[in-house]
GROMACS .gro file of C-alpha atoms in nm:
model
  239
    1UNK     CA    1   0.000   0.000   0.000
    2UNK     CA    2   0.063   0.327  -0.076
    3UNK     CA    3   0.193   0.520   0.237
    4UNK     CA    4  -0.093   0.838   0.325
    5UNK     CA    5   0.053   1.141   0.449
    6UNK     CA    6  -0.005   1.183   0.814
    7UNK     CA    7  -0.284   1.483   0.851
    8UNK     CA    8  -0.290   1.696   1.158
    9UNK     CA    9  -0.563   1.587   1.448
   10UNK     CA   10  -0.757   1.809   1.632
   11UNK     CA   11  -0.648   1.611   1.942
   12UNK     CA   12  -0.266   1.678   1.890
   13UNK     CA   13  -0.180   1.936   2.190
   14UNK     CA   14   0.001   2.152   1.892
   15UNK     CA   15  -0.311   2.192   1.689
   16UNK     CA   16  -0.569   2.249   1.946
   17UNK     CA   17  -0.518   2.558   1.942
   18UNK     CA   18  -0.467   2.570   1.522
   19UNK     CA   19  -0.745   2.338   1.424
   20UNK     CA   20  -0.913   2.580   1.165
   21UNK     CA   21  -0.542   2.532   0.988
   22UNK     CA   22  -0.662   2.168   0.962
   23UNK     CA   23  -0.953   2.231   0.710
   24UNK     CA   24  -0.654   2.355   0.459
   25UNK     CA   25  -0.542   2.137   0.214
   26UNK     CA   26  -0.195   2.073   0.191
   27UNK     CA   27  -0.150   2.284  -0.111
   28UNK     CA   28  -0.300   2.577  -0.001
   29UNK     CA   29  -0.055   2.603   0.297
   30UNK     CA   30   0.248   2.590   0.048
   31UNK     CA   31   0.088   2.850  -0.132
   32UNK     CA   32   0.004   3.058   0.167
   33UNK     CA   33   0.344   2.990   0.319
   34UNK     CA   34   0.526   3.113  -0.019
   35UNK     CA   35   0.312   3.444  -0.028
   36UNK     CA   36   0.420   3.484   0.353
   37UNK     CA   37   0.783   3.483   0.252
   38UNK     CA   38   0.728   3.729  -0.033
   39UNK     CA   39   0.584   3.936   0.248
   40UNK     CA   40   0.874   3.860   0.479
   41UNK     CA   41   1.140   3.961   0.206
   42UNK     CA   42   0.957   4.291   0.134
   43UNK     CA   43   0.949   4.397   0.493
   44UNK     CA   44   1.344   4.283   0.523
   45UNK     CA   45   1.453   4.435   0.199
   46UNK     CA   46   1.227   4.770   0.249
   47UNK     CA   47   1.409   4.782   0.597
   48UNK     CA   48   1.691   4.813   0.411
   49UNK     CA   49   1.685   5.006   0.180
   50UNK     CA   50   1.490   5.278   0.362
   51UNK     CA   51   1.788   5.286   0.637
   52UNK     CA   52   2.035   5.279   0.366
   53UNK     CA   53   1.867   5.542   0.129
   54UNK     CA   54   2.101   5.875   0.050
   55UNK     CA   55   1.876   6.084   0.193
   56UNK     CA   56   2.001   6.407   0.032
   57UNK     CA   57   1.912   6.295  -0.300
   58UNK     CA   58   1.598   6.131  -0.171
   59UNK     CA   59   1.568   6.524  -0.075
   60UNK     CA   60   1.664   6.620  -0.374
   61UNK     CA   61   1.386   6.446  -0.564
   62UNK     CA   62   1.106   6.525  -0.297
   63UNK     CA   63   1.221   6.920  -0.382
   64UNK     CA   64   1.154   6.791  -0.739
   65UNK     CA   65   0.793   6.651  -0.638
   66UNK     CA   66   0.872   6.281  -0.662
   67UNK     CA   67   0.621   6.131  -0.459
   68UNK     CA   68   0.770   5.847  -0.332
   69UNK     CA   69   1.061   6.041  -0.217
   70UNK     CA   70   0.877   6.291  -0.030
   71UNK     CA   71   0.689   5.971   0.179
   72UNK     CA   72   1.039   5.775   0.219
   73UNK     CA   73   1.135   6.151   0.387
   74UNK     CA   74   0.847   6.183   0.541
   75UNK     CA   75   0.878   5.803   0.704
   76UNK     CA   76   1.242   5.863   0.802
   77UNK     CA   77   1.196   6.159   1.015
   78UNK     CA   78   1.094   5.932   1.297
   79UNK     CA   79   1.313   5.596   1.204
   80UNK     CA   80   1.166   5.469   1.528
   81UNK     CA   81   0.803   5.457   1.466
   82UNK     CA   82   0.913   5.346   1.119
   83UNK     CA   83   1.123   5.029   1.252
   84UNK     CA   84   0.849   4.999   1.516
   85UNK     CA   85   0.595   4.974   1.163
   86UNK     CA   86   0.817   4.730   0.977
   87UNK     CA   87   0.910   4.503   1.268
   88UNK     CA   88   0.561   4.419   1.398
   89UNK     CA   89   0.457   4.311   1.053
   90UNK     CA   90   0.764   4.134   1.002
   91UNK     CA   91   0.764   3.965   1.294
   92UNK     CA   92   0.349   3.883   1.239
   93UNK     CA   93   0.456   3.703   0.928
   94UNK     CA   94   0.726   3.552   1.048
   95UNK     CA   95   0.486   3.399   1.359
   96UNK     CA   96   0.254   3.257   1.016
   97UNK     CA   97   0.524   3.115   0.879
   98UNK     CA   98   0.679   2.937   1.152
   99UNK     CA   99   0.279   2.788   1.272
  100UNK     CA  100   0.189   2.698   0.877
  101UNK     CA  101   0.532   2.529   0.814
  102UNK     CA  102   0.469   2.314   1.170
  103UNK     CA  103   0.124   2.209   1.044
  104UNK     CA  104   0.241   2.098   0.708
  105UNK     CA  105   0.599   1.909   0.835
  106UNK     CA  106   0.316   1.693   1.067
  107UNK     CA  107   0.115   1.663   0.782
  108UNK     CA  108   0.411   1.501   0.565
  109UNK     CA  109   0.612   1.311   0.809
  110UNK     CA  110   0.430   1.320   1.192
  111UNK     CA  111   0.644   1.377   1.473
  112UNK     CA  112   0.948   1.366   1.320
  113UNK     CA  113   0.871   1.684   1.115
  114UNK     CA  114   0.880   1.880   1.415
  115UNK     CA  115   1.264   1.804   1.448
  116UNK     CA  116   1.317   1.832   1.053
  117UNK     CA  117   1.109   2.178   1.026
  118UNK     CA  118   1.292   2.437   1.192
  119UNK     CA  119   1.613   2.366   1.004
  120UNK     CA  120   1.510   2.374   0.683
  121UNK     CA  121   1.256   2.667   0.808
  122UNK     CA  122   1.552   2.898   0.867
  123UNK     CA  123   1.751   2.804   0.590
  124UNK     CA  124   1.446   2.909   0.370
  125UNK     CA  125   1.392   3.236   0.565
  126UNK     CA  126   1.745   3.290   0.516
  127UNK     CA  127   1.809   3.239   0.201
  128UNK     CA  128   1.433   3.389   0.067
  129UNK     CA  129   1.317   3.661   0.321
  130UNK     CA  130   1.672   3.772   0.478
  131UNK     CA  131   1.969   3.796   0.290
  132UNK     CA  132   1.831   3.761  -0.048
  133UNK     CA  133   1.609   4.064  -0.041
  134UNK     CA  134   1.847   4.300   0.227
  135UNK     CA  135   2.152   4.202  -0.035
  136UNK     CA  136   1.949   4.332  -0.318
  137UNK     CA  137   1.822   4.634  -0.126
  138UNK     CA  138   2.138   4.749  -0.037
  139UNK     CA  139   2.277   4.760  -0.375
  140UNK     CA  140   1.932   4.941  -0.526
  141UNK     CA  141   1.785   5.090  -0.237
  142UNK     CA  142   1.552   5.289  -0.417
  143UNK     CA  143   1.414   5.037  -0.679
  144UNK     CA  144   1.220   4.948  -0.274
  145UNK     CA  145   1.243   5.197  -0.060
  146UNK     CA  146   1.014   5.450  -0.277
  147UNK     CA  147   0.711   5.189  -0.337
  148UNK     CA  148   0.726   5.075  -0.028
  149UNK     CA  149   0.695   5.410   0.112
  150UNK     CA  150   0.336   5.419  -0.087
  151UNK     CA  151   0.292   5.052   0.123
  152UNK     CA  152   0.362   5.184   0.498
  153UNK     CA  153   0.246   5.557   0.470
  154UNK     CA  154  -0.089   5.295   0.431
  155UNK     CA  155  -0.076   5.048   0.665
  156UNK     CA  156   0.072   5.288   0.952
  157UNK     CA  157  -0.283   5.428   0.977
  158UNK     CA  158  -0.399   5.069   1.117
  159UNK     CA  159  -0.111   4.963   1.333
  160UNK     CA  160  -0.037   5.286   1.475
  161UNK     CA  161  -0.160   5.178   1.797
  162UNK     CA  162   0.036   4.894   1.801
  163UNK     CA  163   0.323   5.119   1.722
  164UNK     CA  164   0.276   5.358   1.913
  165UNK     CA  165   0.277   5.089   2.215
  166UNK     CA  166   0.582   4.954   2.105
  167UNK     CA  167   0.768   5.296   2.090
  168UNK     CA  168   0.699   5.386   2.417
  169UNK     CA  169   0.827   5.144   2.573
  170UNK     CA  170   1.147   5.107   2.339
  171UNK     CA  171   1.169   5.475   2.343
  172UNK     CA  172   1.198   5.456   2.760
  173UNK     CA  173   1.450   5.201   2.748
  174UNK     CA  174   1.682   5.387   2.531
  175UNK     CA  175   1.620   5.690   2.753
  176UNK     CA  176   1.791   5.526   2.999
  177UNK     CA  177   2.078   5.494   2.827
  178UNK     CA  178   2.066   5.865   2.772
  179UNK     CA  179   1.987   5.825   2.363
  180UNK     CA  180   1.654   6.075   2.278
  181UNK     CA  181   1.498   5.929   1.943
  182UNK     CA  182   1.311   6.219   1.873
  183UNK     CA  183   1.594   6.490   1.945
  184UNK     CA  184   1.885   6.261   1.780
  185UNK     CA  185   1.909   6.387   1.392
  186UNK     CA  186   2.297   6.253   1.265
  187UNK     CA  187   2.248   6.430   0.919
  188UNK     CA  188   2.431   6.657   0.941
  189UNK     CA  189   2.755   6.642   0.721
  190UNK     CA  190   3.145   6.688   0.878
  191UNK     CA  191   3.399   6.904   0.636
  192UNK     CA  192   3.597   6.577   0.623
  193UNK     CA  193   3.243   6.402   0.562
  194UNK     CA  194   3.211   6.675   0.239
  195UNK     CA  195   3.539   6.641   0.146
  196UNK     CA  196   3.472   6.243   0.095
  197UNK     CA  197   3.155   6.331  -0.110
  198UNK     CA  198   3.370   6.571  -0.355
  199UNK     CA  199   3.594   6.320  -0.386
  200UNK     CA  200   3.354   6.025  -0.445
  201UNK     CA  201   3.169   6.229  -0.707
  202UNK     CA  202   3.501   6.382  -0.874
  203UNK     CA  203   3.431   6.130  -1.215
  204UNK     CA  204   3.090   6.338  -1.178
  205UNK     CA  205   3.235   6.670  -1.278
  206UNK     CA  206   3.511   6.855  -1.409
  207UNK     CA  207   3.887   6.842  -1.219
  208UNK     CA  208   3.871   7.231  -1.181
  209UNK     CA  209   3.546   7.272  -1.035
  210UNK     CA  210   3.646   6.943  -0.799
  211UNK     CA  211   3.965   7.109  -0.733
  212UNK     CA  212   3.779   7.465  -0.684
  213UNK     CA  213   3.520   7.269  -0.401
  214UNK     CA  214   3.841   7.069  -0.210
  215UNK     CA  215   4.013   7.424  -0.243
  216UNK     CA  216   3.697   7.580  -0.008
  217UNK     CA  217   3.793   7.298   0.261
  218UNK     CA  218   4.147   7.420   0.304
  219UNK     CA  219   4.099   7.795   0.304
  220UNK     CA  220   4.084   7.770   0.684
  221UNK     CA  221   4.400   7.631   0.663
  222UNK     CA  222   4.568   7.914   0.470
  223UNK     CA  223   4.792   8.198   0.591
  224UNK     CA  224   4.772   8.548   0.478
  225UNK     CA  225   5.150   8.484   0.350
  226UNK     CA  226   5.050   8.205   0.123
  227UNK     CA  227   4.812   8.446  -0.089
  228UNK     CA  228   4.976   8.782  -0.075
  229UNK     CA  229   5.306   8.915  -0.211
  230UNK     CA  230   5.484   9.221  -0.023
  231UNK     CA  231   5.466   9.500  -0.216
  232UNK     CA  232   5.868   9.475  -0.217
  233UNK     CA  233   5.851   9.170  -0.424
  234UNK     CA  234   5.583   9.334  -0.681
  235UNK     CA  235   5.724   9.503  -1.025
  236UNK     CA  236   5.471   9.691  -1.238
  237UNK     CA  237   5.540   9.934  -1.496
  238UNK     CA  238   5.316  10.273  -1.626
  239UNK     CA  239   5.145  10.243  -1.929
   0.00000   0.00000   0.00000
C-alpha cells in the first residue's frame, strides 16, 4: 500500500489551538506559506533600503515633487516609529510562517517533522526573506524603498496603535541609556564628511570645479603669506 501522508488531528496538543489550519489542504498552505515569505522579504529588503537610502538625494527628488521620495522623507523623520511599523509586521509574518510550516511538516512526516522543520525553516527564511532581499536592497535601495513608502504611509494608519505601544516602551529604554529618538538627527555632514563626497563624485564633474570645491575645505587652513606678495617683491610698470 501506498503510504498516506499523516494529517494533523484536532487532538494533537500543537493543533488544538490551530485546528481551523486543519480544514486547509496541503496545497494551499504551500501556497500561503510562499506568499508569507514574499511578504517577509519585502518587509526585510524595504528595511533596508529605507535605512540605507542617500537621503540628500531622496531630498533632492522630494524638492523635485517625486512622490515616493517625499513619503520615504516623510517616514524617516521618525526611524523609530518606522522600525516599530516594519518590525511588527515582520515579525506577524514571520509567527505565520513558523505555525503553517509546523502544520504541514506533521502533515508530511508526523512527529518527526517537528525536528526536521525548523532547520530547513531557517535556511528558507534565510536564504528567501533575509539575505536575499536586504543584499538586493542594499545595492538598489531605491528600486524598494520609494514603493514601499506608498505601502507603509498605508498600513501605519492601522497599526499605529500597536506602534505607538511599542515605541513607548522602546523609546523609555533607550532613555535610559541617555539616547533621545526624537531629538537625535545625525544628518548633518562633517567638512571631512564633504570632502569624501567631492571626492567620491570627482568622475561626476570637471577636475577644476572638484579642485575649486576641495580648495573651499582648506581655506581655513591658509595663511595670509600664502596668498599675498609684499609689495617689495611686486614690479609693475606705467602704461
Amino acid at each position: 500500500m501506498t503510504p498516506q501522508p499523516v494529517r494533523t488531528s484536532l487532538h494533537h496538543p500543537i493543533n488544538k489551538r490551530l485546528f481551523f489550519l486543519d480544514e486547509f489542504s496541503t496545497v494551499s498552505l504551500f501556497l500561503t506559506l510562499a506568499i508569507l515569505l514574499v511578504l517577509s522579504g519585502f518587509f526585510s529588503g524595504s528595511e533596508t533600503a529605507l535605512m540605507t537610502l542617500n537621503r540628500y538625494r531622496a531630498k533632492s527628488l522630494a524638492d523635485k515633487g517625486h512622490k515616493g521620495a517625499i513619503l520615504a522623507i516623510k517616514l524617516l523623520d521618525r526611524p523609530d516609529r518606522l522600525l516599530g511599523l516594519i518590525l511588527i509586521g515582520n515579525n506577524i509574518v514571520n509567527i505565520f510562517v513558523a505555525t503553517i510550516s509546523t502544520i504541514i511538516a506533521i502533515r508530511l512526516h508526523g512527529e518527526i517533522g517537528l525536528a526536521i522543520a525548523p532547520f530547513v525553516l531557517t535556511m528558507v527564511i534565510l536564504v528567501f526573506a533575509e539575505v536575499s532581499p536586504k543584499t538586493l536592497a542594499a545595492l538598489k535601495p531605491e528600486k524598494l524603498a520609494f514603493p514601499s513608502a506608498f505601502v507603509y504611509t498605508v498600513i501605519a494608519i492601522p497599526l499605529y496603535p500597536f506602534v505607538w505601544l511599542v515605541n513607548i516602551f522602546s523609546n523609555a529604554l533607550l532613555r535610559l541609556i541617555g539616547v533621545h529618538p526624537d531629538k537625535e538627527t545625525g544628518h548633518e555632514l562633517s567638512a571631512d564628511e564633504l570632502r569624501a563626497v567631492v571626492v567620491e563624485a570627482e568622475h561626476f564633474m570637471p577636475q577644476a570645479h572638484s579642485d575649486m570645491l576641495l580648495g573651499i575645505f582648506d581655506l581655513e587652513q591658509v595663511s595670509v603669506e600664502d596668498i599675498m606678495f609684499p609689495r617689495i617683491e611686486i614690479t609693475g610698470s606705467r602704461l
